[in-house]
Coordinates of C-alpha atoms in Angstrom, one line a residue:
Chain A
X1147 CA 10.6 26.7 -2.6
X1148 CA 8.0 25.7 0.2
X1149 CA 9.1 29.0 1.7
X1150 CA 7.6 31.6 -0.3
X1151 CA 4.4 30.4 0.3
X1152 CA 3.5 32.0 3.3
X1153 CA 4.3 35.0 1.7
X1154 CA 1.5 34.5 -0.6
X1155 CA -2.0 34.9 -0.9
X1156 CA -4.9 31.7 -0.3
X1157 CA -5.6 32.4 -3.9
X1158 CA -1.9 31.1 -4.7
X1159 CA -2.5 27.7 -2.5
X1160 CA -6.2 27.4 -4.2
X1161 CA -4.7 27.6 -7.4
X1162 CA -1.9 24.2 -6.3
X1163 CA -4.5 22.8 -5.1
X1164 CA -6.7 22.8 -8.6
X1165 CA -3.3 21.9 -9.9
X1166 CA -2.4 19.0 -7.9
X1167 CA -5.7 17.3 -8.4
X1168 CA -5.6 18.1 -12.3
X1169 CA -2.3 16.3 -11.9
X1170 CA -3.9 13.8 -9.5
X1171 CA -6.9 13.1 -12.2
X1172 CA -5.2 13.2 -15.4
X1173 CA -3.9 9.8 -15.9
X1174 CA -7.6 9.0 -15.0
X1175 CA -8.8 11.2 -17.4
X1176 CA -6.8 9.4 -20.4
X1177 CA -8.1 6.4 -19.4
X1178 CA -12.0 7.6 -19.6
X1179 CA -11.0 9.5 -22.4
X1180 CA -9.2 6.4 -24.5
X1181 CA -11.7 4.0 -23.9
X1182 CA -14.1 5.3 -25.5
X1183 CA -11.9 5.6 -28.7
X1184 CA -12.5 4.4 -31.7
X1185 CA -9.1 3.7 -32.8
X1186 CA -6.2 1.2 -31.6
X1187 CA -3.6 3.7 -31.4
X1188 CA -3.9 5.5 -28.5
X1189 CA -2.8 9.1 -29.3
X1190 CA -4.9 12.4 -30.7
X1191 CA -6.9 13.5 -32.4
X1192 CA -9.2 11.1 -31.0
X1193 CA -11.0 9.1 -33.9
X1194 CA -15.1 8.9 -32.4
X1195 CA -16.5 7.4 -30.2
X1196 CA -17.5 3.8 -29.3
X1197 CA -18.1 0.9 -27.2
X1198 CA -16.7 -1.7 -28.3
X1199 CA -13.4 -1.6 -26.0
X1200 CA -16.2 -2.2 -23.3
X1201 CA -17.5 -5.1 -25.7
X1202 CA -14.5 -7.0 -25.8
X1203 CA -13.7 -6.7 -22.6
X1204 CA -16.9 -8.5 -21.7
X1205 CA -16.4 -11.3 -24.1
X1206 CA -12.9 -11.8 -22.8
X1207 CA -13.5 -15.0 -21.0
X1208 CA -9.5 -14.7 -19.7
X1209 CA -10.5 -11.3 -18.3
X1210 CA -13.9 -11.8 -16.4
X1211 CA -12.1 -15.4 -15.2
X1212 CA -9.3 -12.7 -13.5
X1213 CA -12.0 -10.7 -12.1
X1214 CA -13.8 -13.8 -10.7
X1215 CA -10.6 -15.4 -9.6
X1216 CA -9.6 -11.8 -7.7
X1217 CA -13.0 -11.3 -6.2
X1218 CA -12.8 -14.7 -4.6
X1219 CA -9.4 -14.4 -3.7
X1220 CA -10.1 -10.7 -2.2
X1221 CA -13.6 -12.1 -0.2
X1222 CA -11.6 -15.2 1.2
X1223 CA -8.2 -13.2 2.3
X1224 CA -10.0 -10.7 3.5
X1225 CA -12.1 -12.5 5.4
X1226 CA -9.3 -14.6 6.7
X1227 CA -7.3 -10.7 7.9
X1228 CA -10.0 -9.5 9.5
X1229 CA -11.4 -12.2 11.9
X1230 CA -7.8 -12.9 13.0
X1231 CA -7.0 -9.7 12.9
X1232 CA -10.3 -8.9 15.4
X1233 CA -9.6 -11.7 17.1
X1234 CA -6.0 -10.3 17.9
X1235 CA -6.9 -6.7 18.5
X1236 CA -9.1 -8.2 20.9
X1237 CA -6.3 -10.0 23.3
X1238 CA -4.2 -6.7 22.4
X1239 CA -6.4 -4.1 23.5
X1240 CA -8.2 -5.5 26.1
X1241 CA -5.4 -7.5 28.6
X1242 CA -1.8 -6.4 29.3
X1243 CA 0.4 -9.7 28.9
X1244 CA 3.7 -10.1 28.8
X1245 CA 4.6 -9.5 25.3
X1246 CA 1.9 -7.9 24.4
X1247 CA 4.1 -5.2 22.8
X1248 CA 6.4 -7.2 21.3
X1249 CA 3.5 -9.1 19.7
X1250 CA 2.4 -5.6 18.1
X1251 CA 4.9 -4.7 16.7
X1252 CA 5.9 -8.3 15.4
X1253 CA 2.1 -7.9 13.3
X1254 CA 3.3 -4.5 12.0
X1255 CA 6.1 -5.8 9.5
X1256 CA 4.4 -7.4 6.7
X1257 CA 3.6 -3.7 6.4
X1258 CA 7.0 -2.5 6.3
X1259 CA 8.7 -4.9 3.9
X1260 CA 8.8 -4.9 0.6
X1261 CA 5.4 -7.1 -1.5
X1262 CA 8.8 -8.6 -3.7
X1263 CA 10.4 -10.1 -0.3
X1264 CA 6.9 -11.1 0.6
X1265 CA 6.5 -12.9 -2.8
X1266 CA 9.7 -14.6 -2.5
X1267 CA 9.6 -16.0 0.9
X1268 CA 6.5 -17.2 0.3
X1269 CA 7.3 -19.0 -3.3
X1270 CA 10.3 -20.5 -1.9
X1271 CA 7.9 -21.8 0.9
X1272 CA 5.7 -23.3 -1.2
X1273 CA 8.4 -24.4 -4.0
X1274 CA 10.6 -26.2 -0.5
X1275 CA 7.2 -27.9 0.6
X1276 CA 6.4 -29.1 -3.3
X1277 CA 2.5 -27.4 -3.4
X1278 CA 1.8 -26.3 -6.2
X1279 CA 0.9 -22.4 -7.3
X1280 CA -2.7 -21.7 -6.9
X1281 CA -4.9 -19.3 -6.3
X1282 CA -4.6 -19.9 -2.9
X1283 CA -1.5 -19.8 -2.6
X1284 CA -2.2 -15.9 -3.6
X1285 CA -4.8 -16.3 -0.9
X1286 CA -2.4 -17.1 1.6
X1287 CA -0.1 -14.7 0.6
X1288 CA -3.0 -12.0 0.8
X1289 CA -4.4 -12.7 4.3
X1290 CA -1.2 -11.9 5.5
X1291 CA -0.8 -8.6 3.8
X1292 CA -4.2 -7.8 4.8
X1293 CA -3.9 -8.6 8.6
X1294 CA -1.8 -6.0 10.2
X1295 CA -4.3 -3.3 8.6
X1296 CA -7.1 -5.3 9.4
X1297 CA -5.8 -5.3 13.0
X1298 CA -4.3 -2.0 13.6
X1299 CA -8.0 -0.8 12.8
X1300 CA -10.0 -3.1 14.9
X1301 CA -7.8 -1.5 17.6
X1302 CA -8.3 1.9 17.1
X1303 CA -11.7 1.1 17.3
X1304 CA -11.2 -1.3 20.5
X1305 CA -9.1 1.7 22.4
X1306 CA -12.1 3.7 22.1
X1307 CA -14.6 1.3 23.2
X1308 CA -15.7 1.3 26.7
X1309 CA -15.1 -1.5 28.9
X1310 CA -18.0 -1.0 31.2
X1311 CA -20.7 -1.6 28.4
X1312 CA -19.6 -5.3 28.6
X1313 CA -18.7 -5.6 32.4
X1314 CA -22.7 -4.0 32.4
X1315 CA -24.1 -6.6 30.6
X1316 CA -22.5 -9.4 32.1
X1317 CA -23.0 -7.7 35.8
X1318 CA -27.1 -8.2 34.7
X1319 CA -26.5 -11.9 33.8
X1320 CA -25.7 -12.0 30.5
X1321 CA -22.3 -14.9 28.9
X1322 CA -19.4 -13.9 27.4
X1323 CA -20.9 -14.9 23.9
X1324 CA -24.1 -13.2 24.7
X1325 CA -21.9 -10.3 25.5
X1326 CA -20.0 -10.1 22.9
X1327 CA -23.3 -11.0 20.5
X1328 CA -25.4 -8.3 21.7
X1329 CA -22.8 -5.7 23.2
X1330 CA -19.6 -5.6 21.8
X1331 CA -20.3 -6.8 17.8
X1332 CA -23.2 -4.1 17.2
X1333 CA -20.5 -1.3 18.5
X1334 CA -17.3 -2.4 16.7
X1335 CA -19.1 -3.7 13.3
X1336 CA -18.2 -0.6 11.7
X1337 CA -14.7 -1.1 12.4
X1338 CA -15.0 -4.3 11.6
X1339 CA -16.2 -3.3 7.6
X1340 CA -13.8 -1.2 7.5
X1341 CA -11.0 -3.5 8.3
X1342 CA -12.5 -6.2 5.7
X1343 CA -12.6 -3.3 2.5
X1344 CA -9.5 -2.5 3.7
X1345 CA -7.8 -6.1 3.8
X1346 CA -10.0 -6.5 0.4
X1347 CA -8.3 -3.6 -1.7
X1348 CA -5.0 -4.9 -0.7
X1349 CA -5.6 -7.7 -2.1
X1350 CA -7.4 -6.1 -5.1
X1351 CA -3.9 -4.4 -5.5
X1352 CA -1.6 -6.4 -5.1
X1353 CA 0.7 -7.5 -7.9
X1354 CA 3.8 -8.1 -6.5
X1355 CA 2.9 -10.9 -4.1
X1356 CA 0.8 -12.4 -6.3
X1357 CA 3.4 -12.3 -9.4
X1358 CA 5.1 -14.9 -7.2
X1359 CA 2.4 -17.0 -6.1
X1360 CA 0.0 -17.4 -8.6
X1361 CA -0.3 -20.8 -10.7
X1362 CA -1.9 -21.0 -14.4
X1363 CA -5.2 -18.9 -13.1
X1364 CA -4.3 -15.1 -13.2
X1365 CA -5.5 -12.7 -10.6
X1366 CA -6.9 -9.6 -12.6
X1367 CA -3.6 -6.9 -11.4
X1368 CA -1.4 -10.1 -12.5
X1369 CA -3.8 -10.9 -16.2
X1370 CA -3.0 -6.5 -16.8
X1371 CA 0.2 -6.6 -16.2
X1372 CA 0.9 -9.4 -18.5
X1373 CA -1.7 -7.9 -21.3
X1374 CA 0.7 -4.8 -20.9
X1375 CA 2.9 -5.7 -22.9
X1376 CA 1.0 -6.1 -25.8
X1377 CA -0.2 -2.5 -28.0
X1378 CA -3.3 -4.3 -29.1
X1379 CA -4.7 -5.1 -26.0
X1380 CA -3.9 -1.7 -24.8
X1381 CA -7.8 -0.4 -25.8
X1382 CA -9.2 -2.8 -23.9
X1383 CA -7.3 -2.5 -20.8
X1384 CA -8.1 1.0 -20.8
X1385 CA -12.1 -0.2 -20.5
X1386 CA -11.2 -3.1 -18.1
X1387 CA -9.1 0.1 -16.1
X1388 CA -11.7 3.0 -16.3
X1389 CA -14.6 -0.5 -15.1
X1390 CA -12.2 -1.4 -12.1
X1391 CA -11.6 2.3 -11.0
X1392 CA -15.3 2.6 -10.5
X1393 CA -15.6 0.0 -8.2
X1394 CA -13.1 1.0 -6.4
X1395 CA -14.6 4.2 -5.8
X1396 CA -17.8 2.7 -5.3
X1397 CA -15.9 0.7 -2.8
X1398 CA -13.9 3.8 -1.3
X1399 CA -17.5 6.1 -0.7
X1400 CA -18.7 2.9 1.2
X1401 CA -16.1 2.6 3.5
X1402 CA -15.6 6.4 4.4
X1403 CA -19.5 6.8 4.5
X1404 CA -19.2 3.5 6.8
X1405 CA -16.4 5.1 8.9
X1406 CA -18.2 8.3 9.8
X1407 CA -21.4 6.3 10.9
Chain B
X267 CA -8.4 0.5 34.0
X268 CA -5.6 1.5 36.9
X269 CA -8.6 3.4 38.9
X270 CA -10.9 1.4 37.4
X271 CA -9.5 -1.7 39.9
X272 CA -10.2 0.1 42.8
X273 CA -13.8 0.6 42.5
X274 CA -14.4 -3.0 41.5
X275 CA -11.9 -4.5 42.9
X276 CA -13.3 -7.9 43.3
X277 CA -15.3 -8.0 39.5
X278 CA -12.4 -6.9 37.4
X279 CA -10.1 -9.3 39.3
X280 CA -12.7 -12.1 38.3
X281 CA -12.9 -11.4 34.7
X282 CA -9.4 -10.8 34.3
X283 CA -8.8 -14.7 35.5
X284 CA -11.1 -16.0 33.1
X285 CA -9.8 -14.0 30.1
X286 CA -6.5 -15.4 30.4
X287 CA -7.1 -18.2 27.7
X288 CA -9.0 -16.0 25.7
X289 CA -6.1 -14.2 25.2
X290 CA -4.0 -17.3 24.1
X291 CA -7.1 -18.1 21.4
X292 CA -7.7 -14.8 20.5
X293 CA -3.8 -14.7 19.3
X294 CA -3.9 -17.9 17.9
X295 CA -5.3 -17.7 14.3
X296 CA -2.6 -14.7 13.7
X297 CA 0.2 -16.5 15.2
X298 CA -0.2 -19.4 13.0
X299 CA -1.0 -17.2 9.9
X300 CA 2.5 -15.4 10.4
X301 CA 4.4 -18.7 11.4
X302 CA 3.4 -20.6 8.4
X303 CA 3.8 -17.7 6.0
X304 CA 5.6 -15.2 7.0
X305 CA 8.1 -16.4 10.1
X306 CA 9.0 -19.5 7.9
X307 CA 9.2 -18.1 4.4
X308 CA 11.7 -15.7 6.2
X309 CA 13.9 -17.7 7.8
X310 CA 13.8 -20.4 4.6
X311 CA 14.8 -17.4 2.4
X312 CA 17.4 -16.9 5.0
X313 CA 18.7 -20.3 4.9
X314 CA 18.0 -20.5 1.1
X315 CA 20.5 -17.5 0.9
X316 CA 23.5 -19.8 2.2
X317 CA 23.1 -22.6 -0.5
X318 CA 24.1 -22.8 -3.9
X319 CA 22.2 -23.5 -7.1
X320 CA 23.5 -25.7 -10.1
X321 CA 21.6 -25.6 -13.2
X322 CA 18.0 -26.3 -12.1
X323 CA 19.2 -28.0 -8.5
X324 CA 19.6 -26.3 -5.4
X325 CA 22.3 -27.8 -3.1
X326 CA 22.5 -27.5 0.2
X327 CA 26.1 -26.7 1.2
X328 CA 27.2 -23.4 3.0
X329 CA 28.4 -21.3 1.5
X330 CA 28.9 -17.8 1.5
X331 CA 29.6 -17.3 -2.1
X332 CA 26.0 -14.9 -2.8
X333 CA 26.6 -12.4 -0.5
X334 CA 30.2 -12.3 -1.9
X335 CA 29.0 -11.7 -5.0
X336 CA 27.0 -9.3 -4.4
X337 CA 29.8 -7.2 -2.6
X338 CA 32.2 -7.8 -5.2
X339 CA 30.4 -7.5 -8.3
X340 CA 29.9 -3.7 -8.5
X341 CA 26.7 -3.5 -10.4
X342 CA 24.2 -4.9 -7.6
X343 CA 25.8 -2.4 -4.6
X344 CA 25.1 0.3 -7.6
X345 CA 21.6 -0.5 -8.6
X346 CA 20.9 -1.0 -4.6
X347 CA 22.3 2.5 -4.3
X348 CA 20.0 3.2 -7.4
X349 CA 17.2 1.9 -6.0
X350 CA 17.4 3.9 -2.6
X351 CA 18.2 7.1 -4.4
X352 CA 15.3 7.0 -6.1
X353 CA 12.8 5.4 -3.6
X354 CA 14.4 8.6 -1.7
X355 CA 13.7 11.0 -4.7
X356 CA 10.3 9.7 -4.9
X357 CA 9.4 10.4 -1.2
X358 CA 10.8 13.9 -1.4
X359 CA 9.0 14.6 -4.8
X360 CA 6.0 13.1 -3.1
X361 CA 6.1 15.1 0.0
X362 CA 7.2 18.6 -1.4
X363 CA 4.1 17.9 -4.0
X364 CA 1.4 16.8 -1.5
X365 CA 2.2 18.8 1.8
X366 CA 0.9 22.4 0.2
X367 CA -2.0 20.0 -0.9
X368 CA -3.1 19.1 3.0
X369 CA -1.9 22.1 4.3
X370 CA -4.6 24.2 2.4
X371 CA -7.3 21.1 2.7
X372 CA -6.7 21.4 6.5
X373 CA -5.9 24.8 7.5
X374 CA -7.8 27.0 5.0
X375 CA -10.6 24.9 4.2
X376 CA -14.0 25.6 6.2
X377 CA -16.4 23.4 5.0
X378 CA -16.9 19.6 3.3
X379 CA -12.3 19.4 3.6
X380 CA -12.8 15.3 3.9
X381 CA -15.2 15.2 1.2
X382 CA -12.4 16.5 -1.0
X383 CA -9.7 14.6 1.2
X384 CA -11.8 11.4 -0.3
X385 CA -11.6 13.0 -3.6
X386 CA -8.2 13.7 -3.6
X387 CA -7.2 10.3 -2.6
X388 CA -9.6 8.4 -5.2
X389 CA -6.8 7.6 -7.5
X390 CA -4.7 5.5 -4.9
X391 CA -7.9 3.2 -4.6
X392 CA -7.4 2.5 -8.3
X393 CA -4.7 0.2 -8.5
X394 CA -1.1 1.1 -8.8
X395 CA -1.0 -1.2 -12.6
X396 CA -4.0 1.2 -13.9
X397 CA -1.2 4.4 -13.0
X398 CA 1.6 3.0 -14.5
X399 CA -0.8 1.9 -17.4
X400 CA -2.1 5.8 -17.8
X401 CA 1.4 7.0 -17.5
X402 CA 2.6 4.4 -20.4
X403 CA -0.6 5.9 -22.7
X404 CA 0.6 9.2 -22.2
X405 CA 4.7 8.9 -21.9
X406 CA 4.6 6.6 -25.4
X407 CA 6.6 7.1 -28.3
X408 CA 3.1 7.2 -30.1
X409 CA 1.0 8.1 -27.0
X410 CA -0.9 10.3 -25.9
X411 CA 1.8 13.5 -25.1
X412 CA 3.5 13.1 -28.2
X413 CA 0.6 13.0 -30.7
X414 CA -1.0 15.8 -28.8
X415 CA 2.0 18.0 -29.2
X416 CA 2.2 16.9 -32.9
X417 CA -1.7 17.6 -33.9
X418 CA -0.9 21.2 -31.6
X419 CA 2.0 21.9 -34.2
X420 CA 4.0 22.5 -31.4
X421 CA 6.6 19.7 -32.6
X422 CA 7.3 17.7 -36.2
X423 CA 9.2 14.3 -34.5
X424 CA 7.9 13.0 -31.5
X425 CA 9.9 13.0 -28.1
X426 CA 12.0 9.9 -27.7
X427 CA 12.8 10.3 -24.4
X428 CA 9.6 10.4 -22.4
X429 CA 8.8 6.6 -22.0
X430 CA 11.5 3.5 -21.3
X431 CA 13.6 5.9 -18.6
X432 CA 14.0 6.4 -14.6
X433 CA 12.2 9.5 -15.6
X434 CA 9.1 7.8 -16.6
X435 CA 9.1 5.8 -13.1
X436 CA 10.0 8.0 -10.6
X437 CA 6.8 9.9 -12.7
X438 CA 4.4 6.8 -12.4
X439 CA 5.2 6.5 -8.7
X440 CA 5.4 9.8 -7.6
X441 CA 1.9 10.0 -9.2
X442 CA 1.4 7.1 -7.3
X443 CA 2.0 8.1 -4.3
X444 CA 1.6 11.8 -3.7
X445 CA -2.3 11.7 -3.5
X446 CA -2.3 9.3 -0.9
X447 CA 0.4 10.9 0.8
X448 CA -1.9 14.0 1.8
X449 CA -4.2 11.7 3.7
X450 CA -1.6 11.5 6.9
X451 CA -0.2 14.9 6.8
X452 CA -4.1 16.1 6.7
X453 CA -4.7 13.9 9.5
X454 CA -1.8 15.5 11.6
X455 CA -2.2 19.1 10.7
X456 CA -5.7 18.5 11.1
X457 CA -5.4 17.7 14.9
X458 CA -3.0 20.6 15.2
X459 CA -4.6 23.1 17.9
X460 CA -5.4 26.0 15.5
X461 CA -4.9 27.7 18.4
X462 CA -1.0 27.7 18.5
X463 CA -1.2 29.5 15.7
X464 CA -3.0 32.1 16.8
X465 CA -0.5 32.5 19.9
X466 CA 2.1 32.4 17.8
X467 CA 0.9 35.7 15.9
X468 CA 0.3 37.3 19.3
X469 CA 3.7 36.9 20.6
X470 CA 5.0 38.4 17.2
X471 CA 5.5 35.6 15.0
X472 CA 5.6 35.9 11.5
X473 CA 3.2 33.7 9.6
X474 CA 6.6 32.0 7.8
X475 CA 8.2 31.5 11.4
X476 CA 5.3 30.4 13.1
X477 CA 5.0 27.7 10.1
X478 CA 8.3 26.7 11.4
X479 CA 8.6 26.6 14.7
X480 CA 4.8 25.6 15.1
X481 CA 2.7 23.5 12.0
X482 CA 5.8 21.9 10.5
X483 CA 7.3 20.4 13.5
X484 CA 3.9 19.6 14.8
X485 CA 3.0 18.0 11.4
X486 CA 6.2 15.5 11.4
X487 CA 4.4 12.8 12.5
X488 CA 2.2 12.6 9.6
X489 CA 5.2 13.4 7.6
X490 CA 6.9 10.4 8.7
X491 CA 3.9 8.2 8.6
X492 CA 4.1 8.8 4.6
X493 CA 8.1 8.1 4.5
X494 CA 7.8 4.9 6.0
X495 CA 4.8 3.8 3.8
X496 CA 6.0 5.4 0.5
X497 CA 9.9 4.9 0.8
X498 CA 9.8 1.1 1.8
X499 CA 7.5 -0.4 -1.3
X500 CA 9.6 2.0 -3.6
X501 CA 12.7 0.6 -2.7
X502 CA 11.5 -2.4 -3.8
X503 CA 9.7 -1.9 -6.8
X504 CA 10.1 -3.9 -9.9
X505 CA 6.9 -3.6 -11.6
X506 CA 6.6 0.1 -13.0
X507 CA 10.5 0.2 -13.9
X508 CA 9.5 -3.6 -15.7
X509 CA 6.7 -1.5 -18.1
X510 CA 8.2 1.5 -18.3
X511 CA 11.8 2.1 -17.2
X512 CA 13.5 1.0 -19.7
X513 CA 16.9 -0.8 -19.8
X514 CA 17.9 2.6 -18.2
X515 CA 15.0 2.0 -15.4
X516 CA 15.9 -1.2 -13.9
X517 CA 15.9 -1.5 -10.3
X518 CA 17.7 -3.1 -7.9
X519 CA 14.0 -5.1 -7.5
X520 CA 14.3 -6.5 -11.2
X521 CA 17.5 -8.1 -10.6
X522 CA 15.6 -10.1 -7.3
X523 CA 12.9 -10.9 -9.4
X524 CA 15.2 -12.0 -12.7
X525 CA 17.3 -14.4 -10.4
X526 CA 13.6 -15.7 -9.4
X527 CA 11.1 -15.8 -11.7
X528 CA 13.2 -17.2 -14.3
X529 CA 14.4 -20.0 -11.8
X530 CA 17.6 -18.9 -12.9
X531 CA 19.5 -18.8 -9.1
X532 CA 17.7 -18.4 -6.1
X533 CA 20.0 -18.8 -3.8
X534 CA 21.5 -15.4 -5.2
X535 CA 18.0 -14.0 -5.1
X536 CA 17.4 -15.2 -1.4
X537 CA 21.0 -13.3 -0.4
X538 CA 19.9 -10.0 -2.1
X539 CA 17.1 -10.2 -0.8
X540 CA 18.1 -10.7 2.4
X541 CA 20.0 -7.5 1.7
X542 CA 16.9 -5.7 0.1
X543 CA 15.6 -6.5 3.6
X544 CA 18.3 -5.5 6.5
X545 CA 18.3 -1.8 4.4
X546 CA 14.6 -2.0 5.1
X547 CA 14.0 -2.8 8.5
X548 CA 17.0 -0.1 9.4
X549 CA 14.7 2.3 8.3
X550 CA 11.2 1.2 9.4
X551 CA 12.8 0.4 12.7
X552 CA 14.0 4.2 13.0
X553 CA 10.9 5.7 11.7
X554 CA 8.5 3.2 13.7
X555 CA 10.5 5.0 16.7
X556 CA 10.3 8.1 15.8
X557 CA 6.3 7.5 14.9
X558 CA 5.0 5.4 17.4
X559 CA 2.2 3.2 16.6
X560 CA -0.6 5.8 17.7
X561 CA 0.3 7.8 14.7
X562 CA 0.3 4.6 12.4
X563 CA -3.3 3.8 13.3
X564 CA -4.1 7.1 13.0
X565 CA -3.4 7.4 9.9
X566 CA -5.4 4.6 8.5

């Protein structure tokens, strides 16, 4: 199948690209259409335009508090992941020490372990220690998931950073803290933002780890996951989804703008 | 690094000595977090896997019966194999779908290619739960597809085999991962020295030969990164199959989830998790060795 493509003209590829984009976006179109459809039945023919599902969503206290929970968990876990990731990256990129490579590889492990296993092992720990599940336990897991991402982003940034700039600052009499604040930080701050947002969106998206570590207060994905079993909740879920999509798109555009700066 | 130390041997030596403490300080937060929330939990899971559960109590007596159960009850290894095969299927299908799109963007488009890539990547930023929700709406018995087909007069009765099947699970997972996969493949194609293709053409290679001998091998790092980040999460899937997989779409992750979430048998769940962990780690180590850390960083 892929062989054929090369005797084909560029137009075929263009056509394929358009098809692929359509495939990518179709489910989103479906969500958008039904979120404005004035019927509890999610089918054709469409029943007419309404905003009531969005109103229901805004008036739904559980959904709103789930959003607040998600944002809190996301900000807290992404902050921890970014700070710890930045510090680790500083040590790993700037210094050659024994076990450096091993440490880097170990830090990568949560990236390549399915979320279900991270979630289960955390659940085992918390129940073993008698810690009751809450948003804090979710946050602990999310920070762990975000850490390798944050560290990789920061390492990539720091590798392209010329240490001569810092040496120059120190030669000119700045101490280490001042050098870090006035030379290093401004140069790596776009990287810090990208790392933060990557960790934040990891937290925002996660179902698997939160599923096992969440207490009585749900995060938004856990709330949506629970409600997906009820047909009557579907229209509100489409409204929540579309709102989330818009938010994520803003987040990714912002991230891309920072990355290209 | 070494070149510079010749010119400024003294200051660098001083700096290095002063920075030995910062290495430890800088590694402490990540180390503490990993030990507390990764090392100990996984170790605990390993220990649990050798214990047994009687009703709701977990009894700390060494036993191999959880592992014995895995290997002697055929359903469990079969489900693991099924999950692995579904993951292979999803990965291959996603690569097959994403590769031409990435190729088109990287090699055929001149303007706005990053913008287009970002647009293509958009759905990945929407929580994957929403994509599953969308497919549930589309494929459902009274869903968008069935009702549309009936409305258009193409069918009389709703098609039943759409949602709640392994097919629905695979479709949703491919849809979740294919656009994402396009990105690492795009990056490696983009980095490729385009004059190599001209050289190949000058030396008489057909476009097909040039693709197979030059483009494809050079894009392999991107493809392998893609494999790493798709295959592994899909092996551990339990959310998607539980929502749209139906009884036939159950994966190994659902078995583990059941053993844990209903509290029925944590030690057995731990043993099963450990089996999955070993399978996944072997795959990951083999892949990362091939890719290298550098390519991994560039793909983010």
